[in-house]
Every structure is written in structure tokens, then in C-alpha cells.
Tab-separated table of C-alpha atoms in Angstrom:
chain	number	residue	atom	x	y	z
R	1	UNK	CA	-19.033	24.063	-13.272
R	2	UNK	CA	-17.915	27.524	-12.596
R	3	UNK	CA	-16.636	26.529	-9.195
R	4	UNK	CA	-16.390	24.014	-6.580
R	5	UNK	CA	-19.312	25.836	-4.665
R	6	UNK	CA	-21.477	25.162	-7.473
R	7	UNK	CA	-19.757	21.420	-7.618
R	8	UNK	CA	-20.844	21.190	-3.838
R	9	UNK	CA	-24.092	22.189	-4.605
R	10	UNK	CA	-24.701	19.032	-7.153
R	11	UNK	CA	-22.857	16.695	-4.731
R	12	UNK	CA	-25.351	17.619	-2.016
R	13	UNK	CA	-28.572	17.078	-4.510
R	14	UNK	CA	-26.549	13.617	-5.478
R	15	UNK	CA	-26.999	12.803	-1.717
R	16	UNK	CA	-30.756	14.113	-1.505
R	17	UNK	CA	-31.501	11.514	-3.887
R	18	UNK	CA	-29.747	8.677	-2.242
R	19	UNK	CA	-26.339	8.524	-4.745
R	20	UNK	CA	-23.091	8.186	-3.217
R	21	UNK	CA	-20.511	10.555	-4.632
R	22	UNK	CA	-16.779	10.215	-4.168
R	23	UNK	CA	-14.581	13.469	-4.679
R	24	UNK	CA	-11.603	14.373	-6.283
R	25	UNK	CA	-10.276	17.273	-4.791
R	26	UNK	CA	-7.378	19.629	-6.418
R	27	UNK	CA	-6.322	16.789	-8.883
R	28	UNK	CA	-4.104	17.372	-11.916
R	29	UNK	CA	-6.059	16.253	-15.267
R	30	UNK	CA	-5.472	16.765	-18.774
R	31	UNK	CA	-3.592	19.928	-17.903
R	32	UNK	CA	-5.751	21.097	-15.457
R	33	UNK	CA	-5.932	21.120	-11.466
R	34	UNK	CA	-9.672	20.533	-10.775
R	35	UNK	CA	-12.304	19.666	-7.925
R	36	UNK	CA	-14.197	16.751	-9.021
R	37	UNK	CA	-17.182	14.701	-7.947
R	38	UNK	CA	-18.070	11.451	-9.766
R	39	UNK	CA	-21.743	9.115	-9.118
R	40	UNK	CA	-22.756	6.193	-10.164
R	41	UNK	CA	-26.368	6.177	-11.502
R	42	UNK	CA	-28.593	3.087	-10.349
R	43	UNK	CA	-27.718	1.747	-13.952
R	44	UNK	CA	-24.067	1.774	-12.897
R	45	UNK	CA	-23.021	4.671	-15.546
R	46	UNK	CA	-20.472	7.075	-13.556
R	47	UNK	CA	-20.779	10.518	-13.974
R	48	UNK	CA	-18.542	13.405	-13.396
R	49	UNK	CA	-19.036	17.097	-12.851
R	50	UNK	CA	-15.503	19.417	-12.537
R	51	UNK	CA	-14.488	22.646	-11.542
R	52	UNK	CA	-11.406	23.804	-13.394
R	53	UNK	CA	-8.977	25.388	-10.531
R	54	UNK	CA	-6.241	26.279	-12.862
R	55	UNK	CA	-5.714	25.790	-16.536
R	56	UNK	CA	-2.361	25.151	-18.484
R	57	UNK	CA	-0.173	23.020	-16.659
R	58	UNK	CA	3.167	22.241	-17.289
R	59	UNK	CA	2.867	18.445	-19.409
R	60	UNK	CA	3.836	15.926	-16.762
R	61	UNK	CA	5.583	12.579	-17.799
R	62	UNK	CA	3.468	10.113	-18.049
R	63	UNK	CA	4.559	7.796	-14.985
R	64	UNK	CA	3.853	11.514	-12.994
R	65	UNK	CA	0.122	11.454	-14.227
R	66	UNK	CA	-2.495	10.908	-10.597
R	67	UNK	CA	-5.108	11.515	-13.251
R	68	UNK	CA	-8.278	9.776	-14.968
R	69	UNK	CA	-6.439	6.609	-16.877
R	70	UNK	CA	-3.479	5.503	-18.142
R	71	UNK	CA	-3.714	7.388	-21.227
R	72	UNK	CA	-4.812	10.947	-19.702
R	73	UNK	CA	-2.783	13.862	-21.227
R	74	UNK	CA	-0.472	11.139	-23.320
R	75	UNK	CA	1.325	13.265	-25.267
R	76	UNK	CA	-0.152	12.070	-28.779
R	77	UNK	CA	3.316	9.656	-30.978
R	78	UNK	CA	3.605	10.719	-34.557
């Protein structure tokens, strides 16, 4: 998504049709601080549309991570 308008605007059709979305609003992921909206389809798939905020954030620790799992952004071990 371009922006959270256009997220908005896919969260309302998601409603239309009878899916429940759940946001994510200004969250820090994978070095990014995004608006997100997640469904779950009637076959229980979730799916997520973003809008990136701001790109290119500082690497957090991994205990600091609010983000998508518990191996988000994990630096990679060599």
C-alpha cells in the first residue's frame, strides 16, 4: 500500500464482506514503522496488507522487537 488511506480503504471492503480485521497501527517491523491490517479468510489463512510509515530504523535488540514473531529482524549469526 502506498498509504494507510489506501490501507483503510481495503479494511473497509474486508468489513463489506463480513471479515473481521484487526489493526496494527504505527508498529516497528523488520526495520520499518508501518500501519497494518491483518484478516482471516473463511479458510482461516491470515492476510496482511501494510503501509510503510518510515523506512530504515535503527536495529533494535531483539528482546526490544513488538513486531511479527520471535525471529522478526534477527540479526542473521554467522
Amino acid at each position: 500500500m502506498e498509504s494507510t488511506t489506501e490501507l483503510l480503504a481495503i479494511r473497509e471492503t474486508w468489513q463489506e464482506r463480513a471479515l473481521l480485521p484487526r489493526d496494527e497501527m504505527k508498529t516497528e517491523c523488520c526495520y520499518a514503522l508501518q500501519d497494518k491490517a491483518w484478516v482471516r479468510d473463511p479458510d482461516g489463512n491470515e492476510w496482511e496488507v501494510f503501509a510503510v510509515l518510515k523506512d530504515n530504523l535503527p536495529e533494535k535488540l531483539a528482546a526490544e522487537k513488538p513486531c511479527c514473531g520471535p525471529d522478526c529482524c534477527a540479526p542473521v549469526a554467522p
